[in-house]
Coordinates of C-alpha atoms in Angstrom, one line a residue:
Chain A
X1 CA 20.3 -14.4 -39.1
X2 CA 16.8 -13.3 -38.1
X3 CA 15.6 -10.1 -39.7
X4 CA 12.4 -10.3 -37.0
X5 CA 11.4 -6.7 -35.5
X6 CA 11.3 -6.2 -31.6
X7 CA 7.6 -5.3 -30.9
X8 CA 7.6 -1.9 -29.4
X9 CA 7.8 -1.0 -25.8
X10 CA 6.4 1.4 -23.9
X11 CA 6.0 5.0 -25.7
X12 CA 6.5 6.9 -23.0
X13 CA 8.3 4.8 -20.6
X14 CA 8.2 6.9 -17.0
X15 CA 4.6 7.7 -17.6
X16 CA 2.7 4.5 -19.0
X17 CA 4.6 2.5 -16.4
X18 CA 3.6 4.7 -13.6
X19 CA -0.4 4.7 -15.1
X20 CA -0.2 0.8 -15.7
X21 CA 1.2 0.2 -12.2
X22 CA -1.9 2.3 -10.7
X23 CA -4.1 0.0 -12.3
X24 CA -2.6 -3.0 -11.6
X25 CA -2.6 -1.5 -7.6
X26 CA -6.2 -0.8 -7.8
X27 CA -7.1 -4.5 -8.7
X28 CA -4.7 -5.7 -6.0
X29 CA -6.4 -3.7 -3.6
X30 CA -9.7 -4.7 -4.8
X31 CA -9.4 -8.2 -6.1
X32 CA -12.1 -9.4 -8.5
X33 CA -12.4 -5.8 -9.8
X34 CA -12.2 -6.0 -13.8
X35 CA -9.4 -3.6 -14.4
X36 CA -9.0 -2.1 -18.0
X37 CA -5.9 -1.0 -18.9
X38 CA -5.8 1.5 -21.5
X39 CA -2.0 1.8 -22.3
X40 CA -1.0 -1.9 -23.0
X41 CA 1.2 -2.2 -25.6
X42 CA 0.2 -4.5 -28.1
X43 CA 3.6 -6.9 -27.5
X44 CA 4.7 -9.6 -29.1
X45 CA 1.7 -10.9 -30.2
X46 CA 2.4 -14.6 -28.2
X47 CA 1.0 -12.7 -24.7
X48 CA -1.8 -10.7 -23.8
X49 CA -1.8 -6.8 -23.8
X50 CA -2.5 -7.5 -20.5
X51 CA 0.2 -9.5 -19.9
X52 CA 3.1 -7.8 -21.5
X53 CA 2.0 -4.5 -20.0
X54 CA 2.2 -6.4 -16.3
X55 CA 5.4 -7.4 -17.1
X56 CA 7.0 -4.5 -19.0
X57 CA 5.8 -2.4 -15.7
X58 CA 7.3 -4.8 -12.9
X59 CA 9.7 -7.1 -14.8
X60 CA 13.3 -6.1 -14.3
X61 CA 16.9 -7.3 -14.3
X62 CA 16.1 -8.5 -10.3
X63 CA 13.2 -10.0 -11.0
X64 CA 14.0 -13.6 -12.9
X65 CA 11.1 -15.3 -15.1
X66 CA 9.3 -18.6 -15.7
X67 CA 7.5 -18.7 -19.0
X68 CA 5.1 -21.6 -20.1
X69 CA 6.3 -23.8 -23.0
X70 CA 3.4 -22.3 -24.6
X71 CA 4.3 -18.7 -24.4
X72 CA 8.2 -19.8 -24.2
X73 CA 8.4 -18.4 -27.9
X74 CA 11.7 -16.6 -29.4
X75 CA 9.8 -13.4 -30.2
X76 CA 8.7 -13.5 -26.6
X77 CA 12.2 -14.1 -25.1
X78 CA 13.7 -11.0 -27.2
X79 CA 10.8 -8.9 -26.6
X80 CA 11.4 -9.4 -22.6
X81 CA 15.1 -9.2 -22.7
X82 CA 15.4 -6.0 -25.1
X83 CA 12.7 -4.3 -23.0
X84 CA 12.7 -5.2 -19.2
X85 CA 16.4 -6.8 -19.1
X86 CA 14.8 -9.9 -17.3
X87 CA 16.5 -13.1 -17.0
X88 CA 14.7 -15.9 -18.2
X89 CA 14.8 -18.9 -15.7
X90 CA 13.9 -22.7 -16.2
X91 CA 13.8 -24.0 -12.5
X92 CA 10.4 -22.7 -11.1
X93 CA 11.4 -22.4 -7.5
X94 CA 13.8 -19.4 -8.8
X95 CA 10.9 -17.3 -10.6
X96 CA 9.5 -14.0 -8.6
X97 CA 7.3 -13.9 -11.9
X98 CA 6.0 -16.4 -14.1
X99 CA 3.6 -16.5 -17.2
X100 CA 1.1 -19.8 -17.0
X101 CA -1.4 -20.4 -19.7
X102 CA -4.8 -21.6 -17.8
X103 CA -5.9 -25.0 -18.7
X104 CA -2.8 -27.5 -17.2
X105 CA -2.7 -29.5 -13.7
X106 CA -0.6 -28.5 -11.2
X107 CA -0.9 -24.5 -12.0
X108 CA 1.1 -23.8 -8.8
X109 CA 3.4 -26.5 -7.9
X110 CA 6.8 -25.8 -7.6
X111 CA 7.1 -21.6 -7.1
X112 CA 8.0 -19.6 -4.4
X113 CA 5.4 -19.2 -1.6
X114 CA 7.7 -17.0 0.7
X115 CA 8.6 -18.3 4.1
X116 CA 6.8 -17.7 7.8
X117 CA 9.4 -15.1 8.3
X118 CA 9.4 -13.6 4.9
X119 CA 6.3 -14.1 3.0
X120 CA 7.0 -11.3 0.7
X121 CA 9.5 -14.0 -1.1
X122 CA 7.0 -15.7 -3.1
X123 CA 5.9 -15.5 -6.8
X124 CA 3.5 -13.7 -8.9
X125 CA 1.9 -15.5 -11.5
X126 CA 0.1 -14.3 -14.2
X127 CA -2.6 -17.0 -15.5
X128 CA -3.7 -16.3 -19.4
X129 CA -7.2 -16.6 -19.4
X130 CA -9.4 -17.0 -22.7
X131 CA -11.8 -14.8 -21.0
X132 CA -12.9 -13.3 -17.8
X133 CA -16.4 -14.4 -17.4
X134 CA -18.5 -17.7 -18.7
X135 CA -16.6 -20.1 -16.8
X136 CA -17.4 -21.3 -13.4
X137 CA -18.9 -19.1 -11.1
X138 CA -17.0 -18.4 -7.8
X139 CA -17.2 -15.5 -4.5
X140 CA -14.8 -13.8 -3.7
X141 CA -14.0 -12.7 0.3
X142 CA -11.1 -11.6 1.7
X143 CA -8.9 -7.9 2.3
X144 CA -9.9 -5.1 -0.2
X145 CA -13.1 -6.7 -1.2
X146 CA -17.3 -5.6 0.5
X147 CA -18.6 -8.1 1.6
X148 CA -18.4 -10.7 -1.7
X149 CA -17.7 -10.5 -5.4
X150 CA -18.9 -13.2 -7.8
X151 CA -17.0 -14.1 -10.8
X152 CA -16.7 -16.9 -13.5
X153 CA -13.2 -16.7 -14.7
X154 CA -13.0 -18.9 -18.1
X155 CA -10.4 -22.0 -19.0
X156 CA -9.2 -22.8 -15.5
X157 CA -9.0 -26.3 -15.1
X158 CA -10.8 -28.8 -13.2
X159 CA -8.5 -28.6 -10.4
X160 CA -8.0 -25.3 -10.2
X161 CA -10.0 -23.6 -7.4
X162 CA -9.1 -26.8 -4.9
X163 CA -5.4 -25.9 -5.9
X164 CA -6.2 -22.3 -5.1
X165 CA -7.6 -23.5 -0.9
X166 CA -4.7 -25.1 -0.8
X167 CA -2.4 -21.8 -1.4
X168 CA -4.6 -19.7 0.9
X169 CA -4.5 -22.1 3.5
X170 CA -0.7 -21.5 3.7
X171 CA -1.1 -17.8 4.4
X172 CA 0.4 -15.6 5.0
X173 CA 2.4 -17.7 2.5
X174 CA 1.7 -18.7 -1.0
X175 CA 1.7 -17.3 -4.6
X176 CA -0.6 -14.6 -5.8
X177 CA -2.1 -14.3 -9.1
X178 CA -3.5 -11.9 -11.8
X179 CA -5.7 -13.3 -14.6
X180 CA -5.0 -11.7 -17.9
X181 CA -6.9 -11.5 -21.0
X182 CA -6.6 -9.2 -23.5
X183 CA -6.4 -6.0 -22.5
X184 CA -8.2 -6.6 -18.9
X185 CA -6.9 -8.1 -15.8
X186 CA -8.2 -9.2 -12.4
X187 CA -5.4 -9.8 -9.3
X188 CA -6.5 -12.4 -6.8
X189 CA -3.5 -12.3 -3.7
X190 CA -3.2 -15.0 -1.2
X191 CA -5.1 -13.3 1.3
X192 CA -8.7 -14.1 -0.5
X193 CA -10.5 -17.1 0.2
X194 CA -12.9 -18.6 -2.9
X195 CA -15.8 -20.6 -2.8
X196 CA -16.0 -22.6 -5.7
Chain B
X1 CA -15.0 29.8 3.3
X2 CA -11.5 31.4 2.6
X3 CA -9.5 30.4 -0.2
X4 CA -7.1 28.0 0.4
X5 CA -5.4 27.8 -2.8
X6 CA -2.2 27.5 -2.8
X7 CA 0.7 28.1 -5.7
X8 CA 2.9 25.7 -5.7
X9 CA 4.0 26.0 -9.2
X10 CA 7.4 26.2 -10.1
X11 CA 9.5 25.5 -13.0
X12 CA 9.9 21.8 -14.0
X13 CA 13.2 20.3 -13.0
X14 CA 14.4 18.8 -15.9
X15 CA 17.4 17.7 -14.0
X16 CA 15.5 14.9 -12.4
X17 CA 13.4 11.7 -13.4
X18 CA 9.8 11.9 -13.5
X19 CA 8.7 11.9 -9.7
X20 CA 12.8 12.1 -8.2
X21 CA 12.9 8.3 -8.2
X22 CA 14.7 6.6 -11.1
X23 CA 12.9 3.6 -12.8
X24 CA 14.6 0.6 -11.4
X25 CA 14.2 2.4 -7.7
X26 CA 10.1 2.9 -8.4
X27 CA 9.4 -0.6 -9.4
X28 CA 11.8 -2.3 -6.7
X29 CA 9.1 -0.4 -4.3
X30 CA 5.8 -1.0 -6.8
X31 CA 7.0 -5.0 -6.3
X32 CA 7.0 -4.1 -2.4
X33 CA 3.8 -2.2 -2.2
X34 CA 1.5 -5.1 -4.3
X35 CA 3.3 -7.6 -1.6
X36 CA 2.4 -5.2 1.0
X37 CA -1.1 -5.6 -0.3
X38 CA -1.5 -9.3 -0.7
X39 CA -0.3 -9.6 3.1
X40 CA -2.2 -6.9 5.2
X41 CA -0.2 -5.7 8.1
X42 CA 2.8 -7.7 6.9
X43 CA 6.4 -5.0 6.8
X44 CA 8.1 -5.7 3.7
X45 CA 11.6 -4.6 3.2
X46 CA 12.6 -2.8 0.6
X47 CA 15.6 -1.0 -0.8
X48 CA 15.4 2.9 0.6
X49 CA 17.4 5.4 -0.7
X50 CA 18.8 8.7 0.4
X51 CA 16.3 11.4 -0.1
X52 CA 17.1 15.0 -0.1
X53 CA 15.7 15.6 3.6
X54 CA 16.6 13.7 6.5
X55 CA 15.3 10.9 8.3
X56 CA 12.4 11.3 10.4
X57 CA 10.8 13.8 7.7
X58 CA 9.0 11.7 5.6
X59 CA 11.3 10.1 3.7
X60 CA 9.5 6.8 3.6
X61 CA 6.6 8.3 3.1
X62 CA 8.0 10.4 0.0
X63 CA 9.6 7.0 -1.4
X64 CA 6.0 5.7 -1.4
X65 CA 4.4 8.8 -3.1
X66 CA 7.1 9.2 -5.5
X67 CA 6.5 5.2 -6.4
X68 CA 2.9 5.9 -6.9
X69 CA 2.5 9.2 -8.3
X70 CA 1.5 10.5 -11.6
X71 CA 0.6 13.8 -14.0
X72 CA -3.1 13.1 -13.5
X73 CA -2.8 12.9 -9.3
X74 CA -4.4 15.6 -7.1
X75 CA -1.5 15.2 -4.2
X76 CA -2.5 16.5 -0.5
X77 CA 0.3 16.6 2.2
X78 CA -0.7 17.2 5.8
X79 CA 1.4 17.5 8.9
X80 CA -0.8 17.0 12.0
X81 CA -3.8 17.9 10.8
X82 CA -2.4 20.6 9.0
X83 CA -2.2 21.9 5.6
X84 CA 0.2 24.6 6.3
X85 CA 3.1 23.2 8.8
X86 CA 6.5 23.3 7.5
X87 CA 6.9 19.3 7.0
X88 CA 3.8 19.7 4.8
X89 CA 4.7 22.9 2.5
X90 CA 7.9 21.3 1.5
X91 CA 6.6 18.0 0.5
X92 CA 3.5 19.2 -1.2
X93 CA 6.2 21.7 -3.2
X94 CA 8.5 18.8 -3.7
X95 CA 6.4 17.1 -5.3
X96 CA 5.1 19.8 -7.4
X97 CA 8.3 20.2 -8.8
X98 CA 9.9 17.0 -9.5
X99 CA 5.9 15.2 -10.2
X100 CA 4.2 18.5 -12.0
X101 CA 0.9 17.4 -10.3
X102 CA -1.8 19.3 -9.3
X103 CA -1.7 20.1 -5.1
X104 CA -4.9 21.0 -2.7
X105 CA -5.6 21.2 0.4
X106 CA -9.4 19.9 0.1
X107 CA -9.4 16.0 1.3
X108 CA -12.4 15.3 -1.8
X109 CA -10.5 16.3 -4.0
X110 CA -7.5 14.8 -3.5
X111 CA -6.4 11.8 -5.2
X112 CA -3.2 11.1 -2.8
X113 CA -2.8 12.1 0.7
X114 CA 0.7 11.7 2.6
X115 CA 0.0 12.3 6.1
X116 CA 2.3 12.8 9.2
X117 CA 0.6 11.4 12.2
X118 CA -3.2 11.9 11.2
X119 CA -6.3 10.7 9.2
X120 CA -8.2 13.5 8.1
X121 CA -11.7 14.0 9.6
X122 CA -14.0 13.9 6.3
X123 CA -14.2 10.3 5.0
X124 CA -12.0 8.8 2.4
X125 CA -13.2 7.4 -0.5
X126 CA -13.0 4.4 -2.6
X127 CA -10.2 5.6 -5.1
X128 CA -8.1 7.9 -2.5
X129 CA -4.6 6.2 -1.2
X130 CA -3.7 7.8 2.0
X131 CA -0.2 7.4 2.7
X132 CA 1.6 7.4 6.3
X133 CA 5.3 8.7 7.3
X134 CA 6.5 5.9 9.6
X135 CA 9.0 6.7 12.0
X136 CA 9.1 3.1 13.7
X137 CA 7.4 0.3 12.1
X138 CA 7.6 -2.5 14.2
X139 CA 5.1 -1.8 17.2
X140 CA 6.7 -5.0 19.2
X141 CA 10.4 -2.9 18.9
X142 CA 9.7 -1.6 22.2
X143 CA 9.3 -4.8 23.9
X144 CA 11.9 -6.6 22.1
X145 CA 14.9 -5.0 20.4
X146 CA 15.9 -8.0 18.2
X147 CA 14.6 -7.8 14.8
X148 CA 15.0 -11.7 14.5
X149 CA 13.1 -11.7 17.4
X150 CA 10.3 -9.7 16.1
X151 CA 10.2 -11.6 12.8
X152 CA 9.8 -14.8 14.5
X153 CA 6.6 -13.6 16.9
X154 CA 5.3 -12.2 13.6
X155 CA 5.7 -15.2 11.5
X156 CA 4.4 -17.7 14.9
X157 CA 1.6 -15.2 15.2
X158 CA 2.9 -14.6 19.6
X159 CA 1.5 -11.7 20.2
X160 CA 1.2 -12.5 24.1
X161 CA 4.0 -9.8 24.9
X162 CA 1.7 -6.8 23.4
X163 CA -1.2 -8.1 25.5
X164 CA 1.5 -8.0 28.5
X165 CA 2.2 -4.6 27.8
X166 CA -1.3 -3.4 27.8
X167 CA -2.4 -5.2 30.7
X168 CA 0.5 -3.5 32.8
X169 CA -0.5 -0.1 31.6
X170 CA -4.0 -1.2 32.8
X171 CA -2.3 -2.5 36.5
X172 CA -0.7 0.9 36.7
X173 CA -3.0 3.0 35.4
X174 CA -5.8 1.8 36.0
X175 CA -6.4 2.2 31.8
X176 CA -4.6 1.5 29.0
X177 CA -2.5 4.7 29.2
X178 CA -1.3 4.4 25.2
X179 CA -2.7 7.5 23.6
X180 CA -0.8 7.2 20.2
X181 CA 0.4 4.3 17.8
X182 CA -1.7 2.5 19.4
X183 CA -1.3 -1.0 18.1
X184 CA -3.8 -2.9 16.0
X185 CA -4.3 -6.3 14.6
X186 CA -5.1 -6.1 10.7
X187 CA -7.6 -8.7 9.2
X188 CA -6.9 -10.8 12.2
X189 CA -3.7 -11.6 11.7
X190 CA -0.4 -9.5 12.0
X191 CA -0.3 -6.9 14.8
X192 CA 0.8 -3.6 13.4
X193 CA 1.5 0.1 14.0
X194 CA -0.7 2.6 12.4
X195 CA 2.5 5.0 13.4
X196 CA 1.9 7.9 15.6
X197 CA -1.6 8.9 14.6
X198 CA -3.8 9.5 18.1
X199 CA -5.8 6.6 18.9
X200 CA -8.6 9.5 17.8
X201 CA -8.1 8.3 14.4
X202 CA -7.6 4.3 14.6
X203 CA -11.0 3.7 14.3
X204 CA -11.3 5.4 10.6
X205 CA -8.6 2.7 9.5
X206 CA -11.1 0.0 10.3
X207 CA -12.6 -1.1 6.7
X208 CA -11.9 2.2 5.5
X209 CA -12.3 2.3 1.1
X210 CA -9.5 4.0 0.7
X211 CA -5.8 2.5 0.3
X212 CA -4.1 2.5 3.3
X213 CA 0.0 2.9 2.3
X214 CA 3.0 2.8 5.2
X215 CA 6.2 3.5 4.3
X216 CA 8.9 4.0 6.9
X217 CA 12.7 5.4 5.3
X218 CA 14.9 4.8 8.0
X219 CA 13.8 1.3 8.6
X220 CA 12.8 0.8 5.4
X221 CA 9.9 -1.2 5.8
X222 CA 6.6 -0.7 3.3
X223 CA 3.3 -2.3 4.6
X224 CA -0.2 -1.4 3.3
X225 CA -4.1 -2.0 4.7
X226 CA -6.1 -2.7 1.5
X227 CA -9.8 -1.2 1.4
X228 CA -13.1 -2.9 3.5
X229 CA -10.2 -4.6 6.1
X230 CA -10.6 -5.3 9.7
X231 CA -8.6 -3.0 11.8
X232 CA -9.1 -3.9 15.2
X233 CA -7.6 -1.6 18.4
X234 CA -6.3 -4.2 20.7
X235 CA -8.2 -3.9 24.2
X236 CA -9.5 -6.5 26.5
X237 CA -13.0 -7.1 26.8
X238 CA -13.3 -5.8 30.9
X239 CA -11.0 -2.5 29.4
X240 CA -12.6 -1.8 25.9
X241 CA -10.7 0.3 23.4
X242 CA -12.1 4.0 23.7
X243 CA -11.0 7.0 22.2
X244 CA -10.3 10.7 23.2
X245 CA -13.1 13.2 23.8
X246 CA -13.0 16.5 25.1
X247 CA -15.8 18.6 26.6
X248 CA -14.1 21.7 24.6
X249 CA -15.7 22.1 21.4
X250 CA -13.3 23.9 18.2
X251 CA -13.0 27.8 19.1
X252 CA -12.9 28.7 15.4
X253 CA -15.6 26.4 13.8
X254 CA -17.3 24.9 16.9
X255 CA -16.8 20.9 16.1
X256 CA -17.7 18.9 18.8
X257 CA -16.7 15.7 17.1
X258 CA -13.4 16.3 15.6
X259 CA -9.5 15.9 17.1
X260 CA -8.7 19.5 19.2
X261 CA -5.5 20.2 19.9
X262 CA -4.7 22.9 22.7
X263 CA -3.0 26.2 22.5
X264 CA -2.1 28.5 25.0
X265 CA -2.8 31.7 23.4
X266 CA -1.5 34.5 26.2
X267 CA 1.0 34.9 28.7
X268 CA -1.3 34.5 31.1
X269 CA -2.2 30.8 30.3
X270 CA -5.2 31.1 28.5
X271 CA -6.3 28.2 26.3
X272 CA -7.8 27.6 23.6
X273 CA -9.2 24.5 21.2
X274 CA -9.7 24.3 18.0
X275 CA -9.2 21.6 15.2
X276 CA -6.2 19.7 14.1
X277 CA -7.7 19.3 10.8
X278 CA -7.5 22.4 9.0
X279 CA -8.9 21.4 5.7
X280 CA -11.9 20.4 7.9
X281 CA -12.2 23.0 10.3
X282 CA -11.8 26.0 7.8
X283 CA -14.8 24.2 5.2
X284 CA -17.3 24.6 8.6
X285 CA -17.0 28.0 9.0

């Protein structure tokens, strides 16, 4: 029998949620925006701050979950049942959250993208990053943004960004996506177009 | 300028979750409000519950607020313009009591603004989320009753009834007649009611920086306008949107270019304009 301790949740569960969730709403309503977010708890160590504190805040028992291999860890799986109650799912297509480590092909294949009808059916993903600038640089247009943001997220791989025109393209379909490192995150939703 | 403090304090109701809302209720409507935001203009459904006032008071309005709010907001409430309706004093002390947050009446320093059936005069700021009661969300409803129906002309983008609708208000006349919830088309894409605020107010929607929340209770629908997005009035390019003017200016602070209302002050029918912002009206004179 494993004598492994849970990682510790939220402290103050009502409260860090509801300050977590504001952040995570101000970088969905300005996308690119660097958002720090002072409350993540530290987790299980396998996922970002970043990460965990996205999921502890939105992550529920109606909400199933995809998980990489690479994050797919024991500690992982215990930490997000004990805490958030969320079923763990292998079949992407049944995921309204997933956790994706940047680097692989094919980052969106397979998830939800909503239908014509109901494009509010589609997935979130949230993309580990290494880091949130020094890769390749990219603007930004779309809803919530002035004019143009420029960023370099780093670790995305080569076929990321054409992968990413391809999702826009089916708007108002298609997944959206946060980019977490550490303690920071940035959304990008389906509604912004990038020039890479 | 008159103070225009006002106590809302009361003791903390232990008896409730933070904010009324139970956990699971506040993130099934978090998870509708960032969907909300990744499709502009789009209606999400969501799961509304029974809130202690009835429908057609702002109970998707409070849902919203309650989802979003926290001990470190600064929480304004107006109804029509005003600071001081009924609608407006209950919701603001609601709030206080089940959120403990801080309430004003001053649009700059408000954090969170839930408003019936206006935008406030003095520009919102990047940071602010205003947030609209929605009676009926669907602005094609009128012209087609079927939901399926409305979903369908959504999703296919056929939007050639509204431009129908319009054009006969034009044929008879002579204008397009709408002077409220007057429809819009967000980011170019999904035609959508900015509820029943006057027309007055649709341009400050357009690429506003503030967060632009809908909730609607009975229909239970949440949709959202995120910062710097198109908002376009729907008009025709012979029959350009315009929007209200009077040749009144405000009795009490003398603003030519804010939204008057008119009251009849006597018995004998004598009228009077004067602003249906109070926060604004009251910090000119």
């Amino acid at each position: 029998m494993s004598t492994t301790l849970l990682a510790p949740g939220f402290a103050d569960p009502a409260h860090d949620a509801q300050r977590l969730f504001r952040s995570v709403l101000d970088a969905f309503s300005h996308p690119g925006r660097i958002v720090e977010l002072h409350d993540a708890p530290a987790g299980p160590g396998t996922l970002s701050p970043a990460a965990t504190a996205f999921l502890l805040t939105f992550a529920d028992r109606e909400t199933p979950l995809w998980l990489e291999a690479g994050v797919d860890k024991q500690e992982v799986r215990d930490f997000l049942r004990f805490h958030a109650g969320t079923p763990l799912v292998q079949a992407r297509e049944a995921a309204t959250f997933a956790v994706i480590i940047a680097g692989g092909g094919e980052p969106f294949a397979g998830f939800a993208i909503g239908s014509d009808t109901y494009p509010d059916r589609a997935a979130t993903l949230v993309i580990e990053v290494p880091a949130l600038d020094g890769g390749r640089a990219t603007i930004w247009r779309g809803p919530g943004i002035d004019g143009e943001v420029r960023l370099a997220i780093d670790g995305l791989g080569d076929g990321f960004w054409s992968a990413w025109a391809a999702n826009h393209a089916l708007f108002p379909c298609g997944v959206d996506l946060v980019f977490a490192s550490e303690t920071r995150l940035i959304a990008l939703p389906r509604s912004i177009a990038v020039e890479a | 300028m008159p103070d225009t403090t006002i106590q809302d304090t009361s003791p903390q109701d232990g008896a409730y979750n933070y904010g009324y809302l139970d956990e699971q209720t506040k993130r099934m409507i978090r998870r509708a409000i960032l969907k909300a935001v990744a499709v502009p203009g789009y209606q999400v459904p969501f799961g509304g519950r029974e809130m202690p006032l009835p429908y057609g008071w702002g109970t998707g309005g409070i849902q919203v607020t309650a989802a979003i709010i926290g001990r470190e907001d600064t929480l304004k409430v107006i109804d029509q313009g005003a600071d001081d309706t009924t609608n407006a004093v209950s919701i603001r002390r609601f709030f206080a009591r089940v959120a403990q947050v801080a309430t004003t009446t001053h649009t700059a320093e408000a954090t969170i603004i839930q408003t019936r059936h206006r935008v406030p005069e003095t520009p919102l700021t990047d940071g602010q989320i205003l947030v609209f009661q929605v009676p009926i969300p669907e602005p094609l409803r009128m012209l087609e009753p079927r939901e399926t129906e409305t979903r369908t002309l959504h999703a296919l983008s056929e939007y050639g009834v509204m431009q129908v609708s319009l054009y006969e208000s034009i044929a008879r006349h002579g204008r397009i007649a709408k002077t409220y919830n007057y429809p819009v088309m967000v980011n170019g894409r999904y035609i959508m009611s900015p509820s029943p605020i006057p027309k007055f107010d649709n341009p400050k929607l357009d690429r506003s920086p503030a967060l632009q929340l809908y909730g609607a209770g009975r229909e239970k629908r949440i949709y959202a306008v995120p910062p710097h997005t198109p908002v376009k009035s729907l008009d025709f390019d012979d029959h350009p949107f315009e929007i209200e003017t009077w040749t009144e200016s405000c009795a009490l602070c003398g603003s030519t270019e804010s939204f008057l209302d008119e009251m009849i002050v006597d018995d004998t029918g004598k009228r009077l304009f004067v602003c249906s912002d109070t926060d604004y009206c009251e910090s000119r004179r």
